[in-house]
Tab-separated table of C-alpha atoms in Angstrom:
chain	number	residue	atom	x	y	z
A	50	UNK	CA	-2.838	-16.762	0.961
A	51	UNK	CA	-5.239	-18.996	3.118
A	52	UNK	CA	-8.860	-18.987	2.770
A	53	UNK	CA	-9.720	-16.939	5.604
A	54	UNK	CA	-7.414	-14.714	4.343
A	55	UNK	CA	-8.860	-14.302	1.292
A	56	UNK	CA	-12.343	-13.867	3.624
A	57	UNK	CA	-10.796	-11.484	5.200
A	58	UNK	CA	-8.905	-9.023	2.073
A	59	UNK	CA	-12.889	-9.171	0.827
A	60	UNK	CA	-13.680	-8.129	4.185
A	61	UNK	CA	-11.365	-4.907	4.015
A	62	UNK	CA	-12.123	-3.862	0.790
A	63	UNK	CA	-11.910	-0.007	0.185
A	64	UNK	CA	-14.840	1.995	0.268
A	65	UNK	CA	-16.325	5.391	-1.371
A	66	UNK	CA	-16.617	8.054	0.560
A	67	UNK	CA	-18.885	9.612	-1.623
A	68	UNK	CA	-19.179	11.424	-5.063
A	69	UNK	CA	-18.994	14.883	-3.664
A	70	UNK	CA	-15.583	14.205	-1.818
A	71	UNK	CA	-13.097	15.505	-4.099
A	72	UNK	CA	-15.282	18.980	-4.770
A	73	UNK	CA	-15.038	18.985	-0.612
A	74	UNK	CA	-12.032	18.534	-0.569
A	75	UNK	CA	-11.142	21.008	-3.071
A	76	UNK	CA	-13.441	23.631	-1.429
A	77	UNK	CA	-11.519	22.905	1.536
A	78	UNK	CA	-8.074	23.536	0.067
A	79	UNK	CA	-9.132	26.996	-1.818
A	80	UNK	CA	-10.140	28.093	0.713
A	81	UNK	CA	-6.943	27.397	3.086
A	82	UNK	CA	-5.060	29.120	0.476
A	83	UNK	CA	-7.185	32.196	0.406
A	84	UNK	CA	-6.907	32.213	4.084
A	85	UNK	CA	-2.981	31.401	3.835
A	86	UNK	CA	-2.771	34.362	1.262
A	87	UNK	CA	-4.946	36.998	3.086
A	88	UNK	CA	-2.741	36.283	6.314
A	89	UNK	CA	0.426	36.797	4.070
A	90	UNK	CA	-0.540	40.199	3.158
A	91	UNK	CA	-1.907	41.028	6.550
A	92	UNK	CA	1.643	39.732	8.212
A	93	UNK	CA	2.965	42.130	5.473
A	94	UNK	CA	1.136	45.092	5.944
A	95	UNK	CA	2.172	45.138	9.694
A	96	UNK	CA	4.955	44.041	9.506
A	97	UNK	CA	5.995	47.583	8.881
A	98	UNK	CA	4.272	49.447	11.369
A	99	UNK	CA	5.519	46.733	14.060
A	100	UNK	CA	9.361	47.688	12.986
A	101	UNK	CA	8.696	51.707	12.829
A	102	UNK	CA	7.437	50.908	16.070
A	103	UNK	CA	10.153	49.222	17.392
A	104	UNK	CA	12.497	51.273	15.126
A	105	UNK	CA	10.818	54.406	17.121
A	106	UNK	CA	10.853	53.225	20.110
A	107	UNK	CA	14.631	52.302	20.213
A	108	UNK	CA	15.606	55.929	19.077
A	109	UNK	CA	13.535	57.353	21.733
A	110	UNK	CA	15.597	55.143	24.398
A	111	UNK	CA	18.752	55.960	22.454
A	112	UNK	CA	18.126	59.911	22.891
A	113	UNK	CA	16.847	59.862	26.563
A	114	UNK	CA	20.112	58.182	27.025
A	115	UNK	CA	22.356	60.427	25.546
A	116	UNK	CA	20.546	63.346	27.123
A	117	UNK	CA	20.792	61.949	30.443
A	118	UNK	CA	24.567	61.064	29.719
A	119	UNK	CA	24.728	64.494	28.909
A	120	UNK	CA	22.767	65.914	32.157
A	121	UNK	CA	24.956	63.623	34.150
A	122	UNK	CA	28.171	65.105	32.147
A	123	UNK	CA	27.007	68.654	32.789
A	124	UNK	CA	26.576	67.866	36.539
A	125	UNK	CA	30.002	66.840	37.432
A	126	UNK	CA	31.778	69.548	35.259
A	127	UNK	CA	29.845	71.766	37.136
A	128	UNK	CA	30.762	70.204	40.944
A	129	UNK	CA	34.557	69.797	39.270
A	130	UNK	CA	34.757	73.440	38.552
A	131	UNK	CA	33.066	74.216	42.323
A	132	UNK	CA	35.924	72.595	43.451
A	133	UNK	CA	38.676	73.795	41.336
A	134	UNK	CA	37.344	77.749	42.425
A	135	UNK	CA	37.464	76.757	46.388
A	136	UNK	CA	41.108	75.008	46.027
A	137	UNK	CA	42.345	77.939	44.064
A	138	UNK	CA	40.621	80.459	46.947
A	139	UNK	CA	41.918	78.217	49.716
A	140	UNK	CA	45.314	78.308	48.172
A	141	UNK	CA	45.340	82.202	47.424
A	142	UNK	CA	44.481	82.763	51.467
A	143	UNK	CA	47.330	80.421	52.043
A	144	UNK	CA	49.553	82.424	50.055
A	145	UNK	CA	48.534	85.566	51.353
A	146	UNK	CA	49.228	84.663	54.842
A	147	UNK	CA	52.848	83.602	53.973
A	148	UNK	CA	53.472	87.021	52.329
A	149	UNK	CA	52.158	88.785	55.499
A	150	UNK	CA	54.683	86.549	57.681
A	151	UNK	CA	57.810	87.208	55.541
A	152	UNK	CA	56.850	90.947	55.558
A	153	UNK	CA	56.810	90.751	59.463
A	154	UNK	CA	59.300	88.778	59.450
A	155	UNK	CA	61.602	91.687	57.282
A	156	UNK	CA	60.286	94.482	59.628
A	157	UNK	CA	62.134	93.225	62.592
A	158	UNK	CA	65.205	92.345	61.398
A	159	UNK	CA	65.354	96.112	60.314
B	33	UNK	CA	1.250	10.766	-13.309
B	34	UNK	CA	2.897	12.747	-15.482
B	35	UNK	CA	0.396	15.531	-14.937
B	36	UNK	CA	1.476	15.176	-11.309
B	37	UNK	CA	5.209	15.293	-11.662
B	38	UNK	CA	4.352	18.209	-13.944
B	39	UNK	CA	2.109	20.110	-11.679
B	40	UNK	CA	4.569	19.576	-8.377
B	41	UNK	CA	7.442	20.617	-10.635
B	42	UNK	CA	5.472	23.932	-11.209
B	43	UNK	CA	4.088	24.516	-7.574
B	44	UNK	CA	7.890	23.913	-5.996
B	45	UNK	CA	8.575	27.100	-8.366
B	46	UNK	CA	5.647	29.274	-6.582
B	47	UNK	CA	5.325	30.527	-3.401
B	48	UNK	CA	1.769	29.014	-2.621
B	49	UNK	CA	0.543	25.734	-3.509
B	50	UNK	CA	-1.046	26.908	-6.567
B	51	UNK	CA	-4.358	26.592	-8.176
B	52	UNK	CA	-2.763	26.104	-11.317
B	53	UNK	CA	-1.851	22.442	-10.176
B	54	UNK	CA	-5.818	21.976	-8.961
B	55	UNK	CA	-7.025	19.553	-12.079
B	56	UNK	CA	-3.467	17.174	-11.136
B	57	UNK	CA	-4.553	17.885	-7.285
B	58	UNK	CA	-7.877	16.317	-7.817
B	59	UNK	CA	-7.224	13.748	-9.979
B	60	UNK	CA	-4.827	12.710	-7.025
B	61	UNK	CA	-7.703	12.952	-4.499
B	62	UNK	CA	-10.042	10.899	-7.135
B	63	UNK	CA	-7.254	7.930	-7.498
B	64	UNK	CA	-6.783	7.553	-3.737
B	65	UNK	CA	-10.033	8.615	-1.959
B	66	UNK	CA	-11.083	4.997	-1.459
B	67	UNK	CA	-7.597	4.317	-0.072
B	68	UNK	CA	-7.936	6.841	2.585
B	69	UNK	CA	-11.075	6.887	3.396
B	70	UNK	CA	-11.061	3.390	4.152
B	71	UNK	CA	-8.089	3.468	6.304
B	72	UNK	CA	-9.478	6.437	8.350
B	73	UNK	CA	-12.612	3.911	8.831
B	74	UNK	CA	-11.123	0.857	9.844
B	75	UNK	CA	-9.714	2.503	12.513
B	76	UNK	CA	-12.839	4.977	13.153
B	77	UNK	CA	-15.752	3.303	12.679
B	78	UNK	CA	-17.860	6.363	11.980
B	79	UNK	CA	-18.191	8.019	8.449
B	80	UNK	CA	-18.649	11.355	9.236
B	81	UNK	CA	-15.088	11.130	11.355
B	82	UNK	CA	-13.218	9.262	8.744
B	83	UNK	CA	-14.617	11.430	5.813
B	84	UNK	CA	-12.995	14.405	8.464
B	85	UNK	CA	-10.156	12.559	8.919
B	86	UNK	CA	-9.468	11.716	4.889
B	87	UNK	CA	-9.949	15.526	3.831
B	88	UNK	CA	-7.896	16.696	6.193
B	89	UNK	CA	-5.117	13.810	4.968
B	90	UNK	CA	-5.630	15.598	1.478
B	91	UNK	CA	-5.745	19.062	2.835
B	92	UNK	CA	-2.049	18.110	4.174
B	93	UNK	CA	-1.156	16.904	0.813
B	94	UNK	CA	-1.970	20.201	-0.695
B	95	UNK	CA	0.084	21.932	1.583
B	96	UNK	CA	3.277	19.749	0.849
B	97	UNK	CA	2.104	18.826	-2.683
B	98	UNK	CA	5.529	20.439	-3.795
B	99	UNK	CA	7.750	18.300	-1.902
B	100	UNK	CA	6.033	15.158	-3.821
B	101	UNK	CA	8.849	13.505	-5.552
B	102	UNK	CA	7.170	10.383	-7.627
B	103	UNK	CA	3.566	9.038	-8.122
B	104	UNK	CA	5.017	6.159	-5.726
B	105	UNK	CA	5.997	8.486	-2.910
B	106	UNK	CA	2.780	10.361	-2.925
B	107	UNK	CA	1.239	6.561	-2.390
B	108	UNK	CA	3.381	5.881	0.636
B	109	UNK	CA	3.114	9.388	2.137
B	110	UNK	CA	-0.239	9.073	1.695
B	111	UNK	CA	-0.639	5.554	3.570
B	112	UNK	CA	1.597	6.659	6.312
B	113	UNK	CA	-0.155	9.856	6.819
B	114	UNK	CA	-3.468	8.503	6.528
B	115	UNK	CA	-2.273	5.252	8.789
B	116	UNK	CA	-0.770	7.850	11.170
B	117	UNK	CA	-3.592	10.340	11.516
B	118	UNK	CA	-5.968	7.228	12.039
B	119	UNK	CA	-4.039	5.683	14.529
B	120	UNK	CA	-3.861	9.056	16.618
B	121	UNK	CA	-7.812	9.679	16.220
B	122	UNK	CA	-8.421	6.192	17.525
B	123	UNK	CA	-6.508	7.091	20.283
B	124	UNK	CA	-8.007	9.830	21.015
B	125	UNK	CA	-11.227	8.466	20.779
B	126	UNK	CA	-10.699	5.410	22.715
B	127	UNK	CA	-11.757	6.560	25.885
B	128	UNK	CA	-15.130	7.308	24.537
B	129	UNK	CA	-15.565	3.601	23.974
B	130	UNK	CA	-13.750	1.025	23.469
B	131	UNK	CA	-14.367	-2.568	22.103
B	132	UNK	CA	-12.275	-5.726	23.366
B	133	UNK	CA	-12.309	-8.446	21.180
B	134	UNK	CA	-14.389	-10.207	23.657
B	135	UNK	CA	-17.123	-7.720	24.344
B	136	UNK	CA	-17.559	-7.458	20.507
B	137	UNK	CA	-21.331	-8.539	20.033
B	138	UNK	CA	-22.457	-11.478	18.986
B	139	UNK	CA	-23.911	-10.847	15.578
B	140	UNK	CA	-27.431	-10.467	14.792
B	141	UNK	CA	-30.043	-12.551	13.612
B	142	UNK	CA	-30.325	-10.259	10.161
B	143	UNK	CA	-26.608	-10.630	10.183
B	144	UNK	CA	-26.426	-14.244	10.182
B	145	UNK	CA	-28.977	-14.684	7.410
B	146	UNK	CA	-27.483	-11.644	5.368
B	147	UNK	CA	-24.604	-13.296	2.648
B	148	UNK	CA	-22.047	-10.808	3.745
B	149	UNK	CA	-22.400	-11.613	7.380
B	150	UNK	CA	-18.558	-13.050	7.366
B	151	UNK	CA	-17.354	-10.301	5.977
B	152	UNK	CA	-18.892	-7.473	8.223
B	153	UNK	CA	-18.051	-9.783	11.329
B	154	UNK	CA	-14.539	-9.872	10.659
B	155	UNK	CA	-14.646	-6.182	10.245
B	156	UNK	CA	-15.847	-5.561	12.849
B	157	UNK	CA	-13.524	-7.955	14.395
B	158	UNK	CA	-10.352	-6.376	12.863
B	159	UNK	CA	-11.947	-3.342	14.171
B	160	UNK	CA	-11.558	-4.727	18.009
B	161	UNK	CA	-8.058	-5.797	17.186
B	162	UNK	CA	-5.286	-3.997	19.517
B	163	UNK	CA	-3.658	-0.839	17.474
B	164	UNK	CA	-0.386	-2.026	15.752
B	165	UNK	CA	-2.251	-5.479	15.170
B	166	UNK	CA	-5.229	-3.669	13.143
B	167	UNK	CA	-2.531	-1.311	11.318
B	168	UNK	CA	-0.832	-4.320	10.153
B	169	UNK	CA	-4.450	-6.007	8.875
B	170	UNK	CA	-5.504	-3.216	7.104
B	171	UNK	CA	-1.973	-2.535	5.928
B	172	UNK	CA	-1.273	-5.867	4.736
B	173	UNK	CA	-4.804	-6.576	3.370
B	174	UNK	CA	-7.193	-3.704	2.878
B	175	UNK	CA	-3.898	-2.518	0.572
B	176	UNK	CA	-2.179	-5.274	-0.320
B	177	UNK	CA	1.136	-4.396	1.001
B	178	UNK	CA	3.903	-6.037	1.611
B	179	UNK	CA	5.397	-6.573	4.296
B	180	UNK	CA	8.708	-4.654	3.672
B	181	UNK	CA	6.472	-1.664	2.672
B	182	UNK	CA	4.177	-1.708	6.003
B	183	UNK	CA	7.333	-2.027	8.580
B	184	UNK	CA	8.555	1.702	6.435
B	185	UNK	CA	4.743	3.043	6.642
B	186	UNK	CA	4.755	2.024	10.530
B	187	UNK	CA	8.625	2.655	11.448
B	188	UNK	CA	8.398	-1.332	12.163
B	189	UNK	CA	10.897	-4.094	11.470
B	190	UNK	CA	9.992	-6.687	9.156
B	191	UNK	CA	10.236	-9.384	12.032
B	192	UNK	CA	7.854	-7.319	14.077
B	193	UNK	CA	5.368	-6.944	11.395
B	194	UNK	CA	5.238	-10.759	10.566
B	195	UNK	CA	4.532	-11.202	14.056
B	196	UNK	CA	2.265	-9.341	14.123
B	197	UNK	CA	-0.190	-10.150	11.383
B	198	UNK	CA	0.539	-14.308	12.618
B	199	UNK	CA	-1.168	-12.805	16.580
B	200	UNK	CA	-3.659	-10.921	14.608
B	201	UNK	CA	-4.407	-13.697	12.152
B	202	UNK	CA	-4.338	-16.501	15.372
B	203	UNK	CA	-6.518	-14.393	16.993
B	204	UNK	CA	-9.227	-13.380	14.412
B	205	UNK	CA	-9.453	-17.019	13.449
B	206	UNK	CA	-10.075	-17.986	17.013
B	207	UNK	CA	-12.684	-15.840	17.453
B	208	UNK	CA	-14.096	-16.636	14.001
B	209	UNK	CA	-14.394	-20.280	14.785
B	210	UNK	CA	-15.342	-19.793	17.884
B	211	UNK	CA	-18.278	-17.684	16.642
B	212	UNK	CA	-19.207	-19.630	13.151
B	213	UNK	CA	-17.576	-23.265	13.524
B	214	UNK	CA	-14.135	-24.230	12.044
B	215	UNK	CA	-15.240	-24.286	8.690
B	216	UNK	CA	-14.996	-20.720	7.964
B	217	UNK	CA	-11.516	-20.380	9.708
B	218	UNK	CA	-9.697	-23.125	7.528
């Protein structure tokens, strides 16, 4: 090492920062743990109430679903059945006039 | 550093970082106060900032005082961190004011009669210094490291390192001589 570098190391030597700086520092870390711990338990306090929430929510979706499935379910049996009545009445007319034909039909070949 | 070995053995095992490792924890911060504190003020230049800067570097350590494997890691973490955080302050501050090496001011008349006048020139010198060149200088001679241990602590290649302590070192001197006559640079 040169002499100015020497000069210079003598230069940079460390300094204090002060008696009090480890009870600072110290302070400073309790009291990020106490804040670190009260956050924990707040996190898990709500943490509950934010997943019956959400858990309470869903099932409320999940039902009005269903119900509406089963609305929409109810609906078409209902129109299927409307139709099923009219085909069976248009078919029964149908039938009907065919059985008055071959009965006129009968009557004048007698 | 027993103690600490002890005490990080018994906060990895807890979910906080404990109190019960607070008497290793501060004997820590006693050892290496100096150490940080200086750092944060070479780069700085204010005590109230560095003092900031060098609890918070601590308050870090705390936080990941479990994942300290050896008395000599905590050391190096503690230089890089310190190093790091200092560097990024300076930054930040530098648009507030910054110092060339040739606007530094010529000392004082209580300066030049005062003994230590050399020494608080050059750091205030060193303090003008560009970034990686004043990391280096405080690296290499405010801690005595070597070189091999500053190029890990700045994610620097030995090469680069040497070079730059030599352009730091050429330059200091220059200014030095030019400043107090060649006597005090050779």
């Amino acid at each position: 090492m040169t002499p100015f570098e020497e000069e210079l190391k003598q230069a940079l030597k460390r300094e204090d920062p002060g008696a009090d700086f480890t009870a600072r520092v110290l302070a400073k870390c309790t009291q990020a743990d106490e804040r670190a711990e009260h956050s924990f338990w707040r996190v898990s306090w709500l943490m509950p109430a934010w997943r019956v929430g959400a858990v309470a929510a869903g099932l409320i979706v999940l039902a009005g679903g269903t119900a509406y499935e089963h609305h929409q379910h109810e609906v078409k049996g209902m129109a299927a059945k409307r139709q099923l009545l009219l085909a069976m009445r248009i078919a029964g007319t149908k039938l009907q006039e065919v059985q008055e034909r071959v009965k006129e039909s009968e009557q004048v070949e007698q | 550093m027993g103690v600490l070995l002890a005490a990080s053995t018994s906060i990895a095992t807890s979910t906080t970082a404990g109190q019960a490792a607070l008497p290793a924890f501060a004997a820590v911060v006693e050892t290496h106060k100096a150490m940080v504190y200086s750092i944060a003020w070479q780069f700085l230049h204010d005590r109230v900032a560095a003092d900031e800067l060098a609890q918070d570097v601590f308050l870090q350590l705390h936080k990941n005082w479990a994942r300290m494997q050896s008395p000599a890691h905590l050391l190096f973490w503690l230089r890089k961190v310190a190093t790091h955080r200092a560097i990024d302050a300076a930054r930040k501050r530098k648009a507030k004011a910054e110092t060339s090496l040739e606007e530094t001011d010529e000392p004082t008349v209580l300066e030049r009669v005062h003994d230590s006048f050399l020494a608080s020139y050059l750091k205030r010198m060193v303090s003008s210094l560009p970034e990686k060149q004043r990391s280096v200088i405080v690296l290499r001679y405010q801690e005595e490291m070597e070189l091999d241990e500053i190029a890990k602590v700045l994610g620097m290649n030995v090469r680069t390192v040497k070079t730059q302590i030599s352009r730091a070192l050429e330059l200091l001197r220059g200014k030095v001589s030019r400043r107090l006559g060649k006597e005090s640079t050779q």
